[in-house]
PDB file of C-alpha atoms in Angstrom:
ATOM      1  CA  GLN A  80     -48.757  24.265   9.359  1.00  0.00           C
ATOM      2  CA  PRO A  81     -45.356  24.557   7.586  1.00  0.00           C
ATOM      3  CA  PRO A  82     -42.277  22.786   9.018  1.00  0.00           C
ATOM      4  CA  PRO A  83     -40.016  24.775  11.319  1.00  0.00           C
ATOM      5  CA  PRO A  84     -37.627  27.037   9.348  1.00  0.00           C
ATOM      6  CA  THR A  85     -34.508  25.449  10.897  1.00  0.00           C
ATOM      7  CA  LEU A  86     -35.184  22.144   9.106  1.00  0.00           C
ATOM      8  CA  THR A  87     -35.423  23.344   5.499  1.00  0.00           C
ATOM      9  CA  PRO A  88     -33.641  26.165   3.707  1.00  0.00           C
ATOM     10  CA  LEU A  89     -36.542  26.732   1.300  1.00  0.00           C
ATOM     11  CA  ILE A  90     -40.243  26.725   2.162  1.00  0.00           C
ATOM     12  CA  LYS A  91     -42.824  26.034  -0.538  1.00  0.00           C
ATOM     13  CA  SER A  92     -45.895  28.225  -0.508  1.00  0.00           C
ATOM     14  CA  GLY A  93     -48.510  28.311  -3.235  1.00  0.00           C
ATOM     15  CA  GLY A  94     -46.243  27.079  -6.049  1.00  0.00           C
ATOM     16  CA  THR A  95     -43.484  29.627  -5.379  1.00  0.00           C
ATOM     17  CA  ARG A  96     -40.383  29.255  -3.273  1.00  0.00           C
ATOM     18  CA  GLU A  97     -39.500  31.657  -0.541  1.00  0.00           C
ATOM     19  CA  ARG A  98     -36.192  31.897   1.255  1.00  0.00           C
ATOM     20  CA  ALA A  99     -36.096  30.568   4.785  1.00  0.00           C
ATOM     21  CA  PRO A 100     -35.335  33.047   7.502  1.00  0.00           C
ATOM     22  CA  GLN A 101     -31.692  34.141   7.821  1.00  0.00           C
ATOM     23  CA  ALA A 102     -31.213  32.162  11.066  1.00  0.00           C
ATOM     24  CA  ALA A 103     -32.165  28.886   9.310  1.00  0.00           C
ATOM     25  CA  ARG A 104     -29.636  29.391   6.508  1.00  0.00           C
ATOM     26  CA  HIS A 105     -26.798  30.073   8.960  1.00  0.00           C
ATOM     27  CA  ALA A 106     -27.690  27.071  11.111  1.00  0.00           C
ATOM     28  CA  MET A 107     -27.116  24.680   8.214  1.00  0.00           C
ATOM     29  CA  GLY A 108     -23.849  26.321   7.247  1.00  0.00           C
ATOM     30  CA  LYS A 109     -22.491  26.820   3.769  1.00  0.00           C
ATOM     31  CA  ASP A 110     -19.457  24.563   4.324  1.00  0.00           C
ATOM     32  CA  GLY A 111     -21.099  22.117   6.695  1.00  0.00           C
ATOM     33  CA  PHE A 112     -19.922  18.639   7.561  1.00  0.00           C
ATOM     34  CA  LEU A 113     -23.019  17.037   6.031  1.00  0.00           C
ATOM     35  CA  THR A 114     -23.154  18.935   2.748  1.00  0.00           C
ATOM     36  CA  PRO A 115     -23.108  16.725  -0.362  1.00  0.00           C
ATOM     37  CA  LYS A 116     -19.758  18.176  -1.392  1.00  0.00           C
ATOM     38  CA  ALA A 117     -18.164  17.433   2.005  1.00  0.00           C
ATOM     39  CA  ILE A 118     -19.555  13.890   1.989  1.00  0.00           C
ATOM     40  CA  ALA A 119     -18.287  13.269  -1.564  1.00  0.00           C
ATOM     41  CA  ASN A 120     -14.843  14.583  -0.645  1.00  0.00           C
ATOM     42  CA  ARG A 121     -14.645  12.274   2.382  1.00  0.00           C
ATOM     43  CA  ILE A 122     -15.719   9.275   0.305  1.00  0.00           C
ATOM     44  CA  LYS A 123     -13.095  10.056  -2.350  1.00  0.00           C
ATOM     45  CA  ALA A 124     -10.367  10.509   0.253  1.00  0.00           C
ATOM     46  CA  LYS A 125     -11.301   7.298   2.084  1.00  0.00           C
ATOM     47  CA  GLY A 126     -10.165   4.688  -0.440  1.00  0.00           C
ATOM     48  CA  LEU A 127      -6.977   4.154  -2.368  1.00  0.00           C
ATOM     49  CA  GLN A 128      -6.338   6.724  -5.062  1.00  0.00           C
ATOM     50  CA  LYS A 129      -4.544   6.359  -8.380  1.00  0.00           C
ATOM     51  CA  LEU A 130      -0.879   5.601  -7.922  1.00  0.00           C
ATOM     52  CA  ARG A 131      -0.182   7.930 -10.801  1.00  0.00           C
ATOM     53  CA  TRP A 132      -0.946  10.991  -8.673  1.00  0.00           C
ATOM     54  CA  TYR A 133       1.124  10.048  -5.603  1.00  0.00           C
ATOM     55  CA  CYS A 134       4.316  11.830  -4.502  1.00  0.00           C
ATOM     56  CA  GLN A 135       6.393   9.492  -2.311  1.00  0.00           C
ATOM     57  CA  MET A 136       8.879  12.192  -1.314  1.00  0.00           C
ATOM     58  CA  CYS A 137       6.160  14.384   0.176  1.00  0.00           C
ATOM     59  CA  ASP A 138       3.908  11.442   1.102  1.00  0.00           C
ATOM     60  CA  LYS A 139       1.080  13.285  -0.659  1.00  0.00           C
ATOM     61  CA  GLN A 140      -1.820  11.750  -2.575  1.00  0.00           C
ATOM     62  CA  CYS A 141      -3.448  13.950  -5.198  1.00  0.00           C
ATOM     63  CA  ARG A 142      -6.819  13.175  -6.760  1.00  0.00           C
ATOM     64  CA  ASP A 143      -6.143  14.185 -10.329  1.00  0.00           C
ATOM     65  CA  GLU A 144      -3.603  15.533 -12.786  1.00  0.00           C
ATOM     66  CA  ASN A 145      -4.306  19.154 -11.947  1.00  0.00           C
ATOM     67  CA  GLY A 146      -3.859  18.575  -8.197  1.00  0.00           C
ATOM     68  CA  PHE A 147      -0.618  16.701  -8.834  1.00  0.00           C
ATOM     69  CA  LYS A 148       0.641  19.467 -11.124  1.00  0.00           C
ATOM     70  CA  CYS A 149      -0.139  22.093  -8.472  1.00  0.00           C
ATOM     71  CA  HIS A 150       1.600  19.970  -5.831  1.00  0.00           C
ATOM     72  CA  CYS A 151       4.717  19.580  -8.002  1.00  0.00           C
ATOM     73  CA  MET A 152       4.933  23.354  -8.363  1.00  0.00           C
ATOM     74  CA  SER A 153       4.533  23.975  -4.627  1.00  0.00           C
ATOM     75  CA  GLU A 154       7.381  25.305  -2.520  1.00  0.00           C
ATOM     76  CA  GLY A 155       7.359  22.307  -0.172  1.00  0.00           C
ATOM     77  CA  HIS A 156       7.673  19.817  -3.029  1.00  0.00           C
ATOM     78  CA  GLN A 157      10.500  21.800  -4.594  1.00  0.00           C
ATOM     79  CA  ARG A 158      12.395  21.726  -1.273  1.00  0.00           C
ATOM     80  CA  GLN A 159      11.896  17.955  -0.989  1.00  0.00           C
ATOM     81  CA  MET A 160      13.162  17.445  -4.546  1.00  0.00           C
ATOM     82  CA  GLN A 161      16.292  19.494  -3.814  1.00  0.00           C
ATOM     83  CA  ILE A 162      16.982  17.260  -0.815  1.00  0.00           C
ATOM     84  CA  PHE A 163      16.384  14.182  -2.991  1.00  0.00           C
ATOM     85  CA  ALA A 164      18.714  15.477  -5.720  1.00  0.00           C
ATOM     86  CA  GLN A 165      21.600  15.739  -3.229  1.00  0.00           C
ATOM     87  CA  ASN A 166      21.584  11.984  -2.563  1.00  0.00           C
ATOM     88  CA  PRO A 167      19.005  10.033  -4.587  1.00  0.00           C
ATOM     89  CA  ASN A 168      20.519   6.597  -3.875  1.00  0.00           C
ATOM     90  CA  ASP A 169      19.993   6.939  -0.108  1.00  0.00           C
ATOM     91  CA  PHE A 170      16.302   7.710  -0.620  1.00  0.00           C
ATOM     92  CA  MET A 171      15.837   4.866  -3.117  1.00  0.00           C
ATOM     93  CA  ASP A 172      17.594   2.432  -0.764  1.00  0.00           C
ATOM     94  CA  THR A 173      15.487   3.561   2.203  1.00  0.00           C
ATOM     95  CA  PHE A 174      12.232   3.224   0.256  1.00  0.00           C
ATOM     96  CA  SER A 175      13.355  -0.150  -1.120  1.00  0.00           C
ATOM     97  CA  LEU A 176      14.185  -1.472   2.355  1.00  0.00           C
ATOM     98  CA  GLU A 177      10.827  -0.291   3.731  1.00  0.00           C
ATOM     99  CA  PHE A 178       8.983  -1.876   0.798  1.00  0.00           C
ATOM    100  CA  GLU A 179      10.860  -5.154   1.189  1.00  0.00           C
ATOM    101  CA  ALA A 180      10.268  -5.262   4.960  1.00  0.00           C
ATOM    102  CA  GLY A 181       6.529  -4.669   4.496  1.00  0.00           C
ATOM    103  CA  MET A 182       6.240  -7.295   1.785  1.00  0.00           C
ATOM    104  CA  MET A 183       8.310  -9.847   3.724  1.00  0.00           C
ATOM    105  CA  GLU A 184       6.080  -9.379   6.776  1.00  0.00           C
ATOM    106  CA  ILE A 185       3.045 -10.287   4.684  1.00  0.00           C
ATOM    107  CA  ILE A 186       4.886 -13.098   2.877  1.00  0.00           C
ATOM    108  CA  SER A 187       5.893 -14.627   6.213  1.00  0.00           C
ATOM    109  CA  ARG A 188       2.204 -14.784   7.185  1.00  0.00           C
ATOM    110  CA  LYS A 189       0.534 -15.537   3.842  1.00  0.00           C
ATOM    111  CA  ALA A 190       3.069 -17.512   1.823  1.00  0.00           C
ATOM    112  CA  ARG A 191       3.959 -20.423   4.081  1.00  0.00           C
ATOM    113  CA  ASN A 192       2.482 -22.415   1.213  1.00  0.00           C
ATOM    114  CA  ARG A 193       2.921 -21.434  -2.414  1.00  0.00           C
ATOM    115  CA  VAL A 194       0.831 -18.331  -3.240  1.00  0.00           C
ATOM    116  CA  HIS A 195       0.477 -15.989  -6.228  1.00  0.00           C
ATOM    117  CA  SER A 196       2.705 -12.925  -5.799  1.00  0.00           C
ATOM    118  CA  ASN A 197      -0.088 -10.551  -6.798  1.00  0.00           C
ATOM    119  CA  ILE A 198      -2.260 -11.706  -3.868  1.00  0.00           C
ATOM    120  CA  VAL A 199       0.507 -10.721  -1.452  1.00  0.00           C
ATOM    121  CA  TYR A 200       0.994  -7.402  -3.263  1.00  0.00           C
ATOM    122  CA  GLN A 201      -2.741  -6.617  -3.144  1.00  0.00           C
ATOM    123  CA  GLU A 202      -2.730  -7.092   0.626  1.00  0.00           C
ATOM    124  CA  TYR A 203       0.359  -4.895   0.916  1.00  0.00           C
ATOM    125  CA  ILE A 204      -1.137  -1.992  -1.029  1.00  0.00           C
ATOM    126  CA  ALA A 205      -4.414  -2.209   0.900  1.00  0.00           C
ATOM    127  CA  ASP A 206      -2.613  -0.316   3.661  1.00  0.00           C
ATOM    128  CA  ARG A 207      -2.804   3.362   2.714  1.00  0.00           C
ATOM    129  CA  ALA A 208       0.538   4.098   4.376  1.00  0.00           C
ATOM    130  CA  HIS A 209       2.515   1.655   2.213  1.00  0.00           C
ATOM    131  CA  VAL A 210       5.664   2.584   0.298  1.00  0.00           C
ATOM    132  CA  HIS A 211       4.831   2.703  -3.394  1.00  0.00           C
ATOM    133  CA  MET A 212       6.819   0.415  -5.660  1.00  0.00           C
ATOM    134  CA  ASN A 213       7.568   3.200  -8.137  1.00  0.00           C
ATOM    135  CA  SER A 214       9.817   4.808  -5.504  1.00  0.00           C
ATOM    136  CA  THR A 215      11.925   1.653  -5.058  1.00  0.00           C
ATOM    137  CA  MET A 216      14.716   0.092  -7.091  1.00  0.00           C
ATOM    138  CA  TRP A 217      12.249  -2.438  -8.569  1.00  0.00           C
ATOM    139  CA  GLU A 218      10.217  -1.268 -11.527  1.00  0.00           C
ATOM    140  CA  THR A 219       7.725  -4.140 -11.456  1.00  0.00           C
ATOM    141  CA  LEU A 220       6.438  -6.802  -9.097  1.00  0.00           C
ATOM    142  CA  THR A 221       8.148  -9.386 -11.311  1.00  0.00           C
ATOM    143  CA  ASP A 222      11.520  -7.688 -10.705  1.00  0.00           C
ATOM    144  CA  PHE A 223      10.888  -7.808  -6.960  1.00  0.00           C
ATOM    145  CA  VAL A 224       9.880 -11.490  -7.027  1.00  0.00           C
ATOM    146  CA  ILE A 225      12.997 -12.377  -9.045  1.00  0.00           C
ATOM    147  CA  TYR A 226      15.088 -10.468  -6.484  1.00  0.00           C
ATOM    148  CA  LEU A 227      13.503 -12.505  -3.650  1.00  0.00           C
ATOM    149  CA  GLY A 228      14.365 -15.735  -5.427  1.00  0.00           C
ATOM    150  CA  ARG A 229      17.913 -14.662  -6.298  1.00  0.00           C
ATOM    151  CA  THR A 230      18.677 -13.634  -2.704  1.00  0.00           C
ATOM    152  CA  GLY A 231      17.193 -16.850  -1.284  1.00  0.00           C
ATOM    153  CA  LYS A 232      14.495 -15.124   0.760  1.00  0.00           C
ATOM    154  CA  CYS A 233      11.689 -16.990  -1.001  1.00  0.00           C
ATOM    155  CA  GLU A 234      11.190 -19.904  -3.324  1.00  0.00           C
ATOM    156  CA  VAL A 235       9.841 -18.484  -6.579  1.00  0.00           C
ATOM    157  CA  ASP A 236       8.523 -20.118  -9.708  1.00  0.00           C
ATOM    158  CA  GLN A 237       6.859 -18.836 -12.831  1.00  0.00           C
ATOM    159  CA  THR A 238       3.879 -20.521 -14.423  1.00  0.00           C
ATOM    160  CA  ASP A 239       1.527 -19.515 -17.212  1.00  0.00           C
ATOM    161  CA  LYS A 240      -0.649 -17.973 -14.462  1.00  0.00           C
ATOM    162  CA  GLY A 241       2.167 -15.721 -13.203  1.00  0.00           C
ATOM    163  CA  TRP A 242       4.761 -15.705 -10.441  1.00  0.00           C
ATOM    164  CA  PHE A 243       4.272 -17.759  -7.287  1.00  0.00           C
ATOM    165  CA  ILE A 244       6.234 -17.386  -4.060  1.00  0.00           C
ATOM    166  CA  LYS A 245       6.778 -19.453  -0.961  1.00  0.00           C
ATOM    167  CA  TRP A 246       8.402 -18.135   2.184  1.00  0.00           C
ATOM    168  CA  ILE A 247      11.613 -19.801   3.354  1.00  0.00           C
ATOM    169  CA  ASP A 248      11.567 -19.929   7.153  1.00  0.00           C
ATOM    170  CA  LYS A 249      15.053 -19.060   8.379  1.00  0.00           C
ATOM    171  CA  ASP A 250      14.288 -19.052  12.084  1.00  0.00           C
ATOM    172  CA  PRO A 251      17.413 -20.564  13.783  1.00  0.00           C
ATOM    173  CA  ALA A 252      15.371 -22.725  16.155  1.00  0.00           C
ATOM    174  CA  LYS A 253      13.318 -24.192  13.313  1.00  0.00           C
ATOM    175  CA  LEU A 254      16.430 -24.732  11.184  1.00  0.00           C
ATOM    176  CA  MET A 255      18.041 -26.628  14.080  1.00  0.00           C
ATOM    177  CA  GLN A 256      14.916 -28.780  14.496  1.00  0.00           C
ATOM    178  CA  ALA A 257      14.902 -29.619  10.785  1.00  0.00           C
ATOM    179  CA  GLU A 258      18.601 -30.501  10.932  1.00  0.00           C
ATOM    180  CA  GLN A 259      18.019 -32.796  13.935  1.00  0.00           C
ATOM    181  CA  ARG A 260      15.103 -34.488  12.127  1.00  0.00           C
ATOM    182  CA  ALA A 261      17.322 -35.086   9.094  1.00  0.00           C
ATOM    183  CA  LYS A 262      20.085 -36.566  11.318  1.00  0.00           C
ATOM    184  CA  ARG A 263      17.556 -38.862  13.029  1.00  0.00           C
ATOM    185  CA  ALA A 264      16.206 -40.010   9.673  1.00  0.00           C
ATOM    186  CA  THR A 265      19.691 -40.869   8.385  1.00  0.00           C
ATOM    187  CA  ALA A 266      20.527 -42.597  11.676  1.00  0.00           C
ATOM    188  CA  ASP A 267      17.333 -44.677  11.408  1.00  0.00           C
ATOM    189  CA  VAL A 268      18.183 -45.665   7.834  1.00  0.00           C
ATOM    190  CA  ASP A 269      21.742 -46.638   8.901  1.00  0.00           C
ATOM    191  CA  ALA A 270      20.378 -48.672  11.824  1.00  0.00           C
ATOM    192  CA  GLU A 271      17.977 -50.544   9.530  1.00  0.00           C
ATOM    193  CA  GLU A 272      20.744 -51.318   7.045  1.00  0.00           C
ATOM    194  CA  ARG A 273      22.918 -52.811   9.819  1.00  0.00           C
ATOM    195  CA  HIS A 274      20.185 -55.176  10.985  1.00  0.00           C
TER     196      HIS A 274
END
């Protein structure tokens, strides 16, 4: 006895293939949720895509060069680029501030001890909604790390293995505690010298 027609689109009979009844073909659906193409598309869309095909202004990820080219020619992208052209510095500053805030949040958790800058960056980009570095004022991660060191937000040092960062805790309560500890230590040293 052959399987029910709703389970298979084609039924084998005597070495030839016959089409399943019309009702069976419609039940499976041409553009169904479980078709191999739909599954492949969901898998591709799930992970991080190439940064090269990302448009920060439109917050749009394209899969390949052709998709990116089509996006760049779209009406919506052209409108966004006209808005950007009116005041590019505001957009760059906004993206830079968002990038810095996201990175500093991770640095404050991960880099209490000295850690490689790329480890922090990898955690940052694992979030699909992150601001891409190519839309900020920093061209490379090295530029960003140097900026953090120059502004005193982190301790940075370069080794032959790359750039390492350590978060500087500027919490007022903790700074006051450290200051009081330093005063106590100097007072103890002065007391010992007197006796």
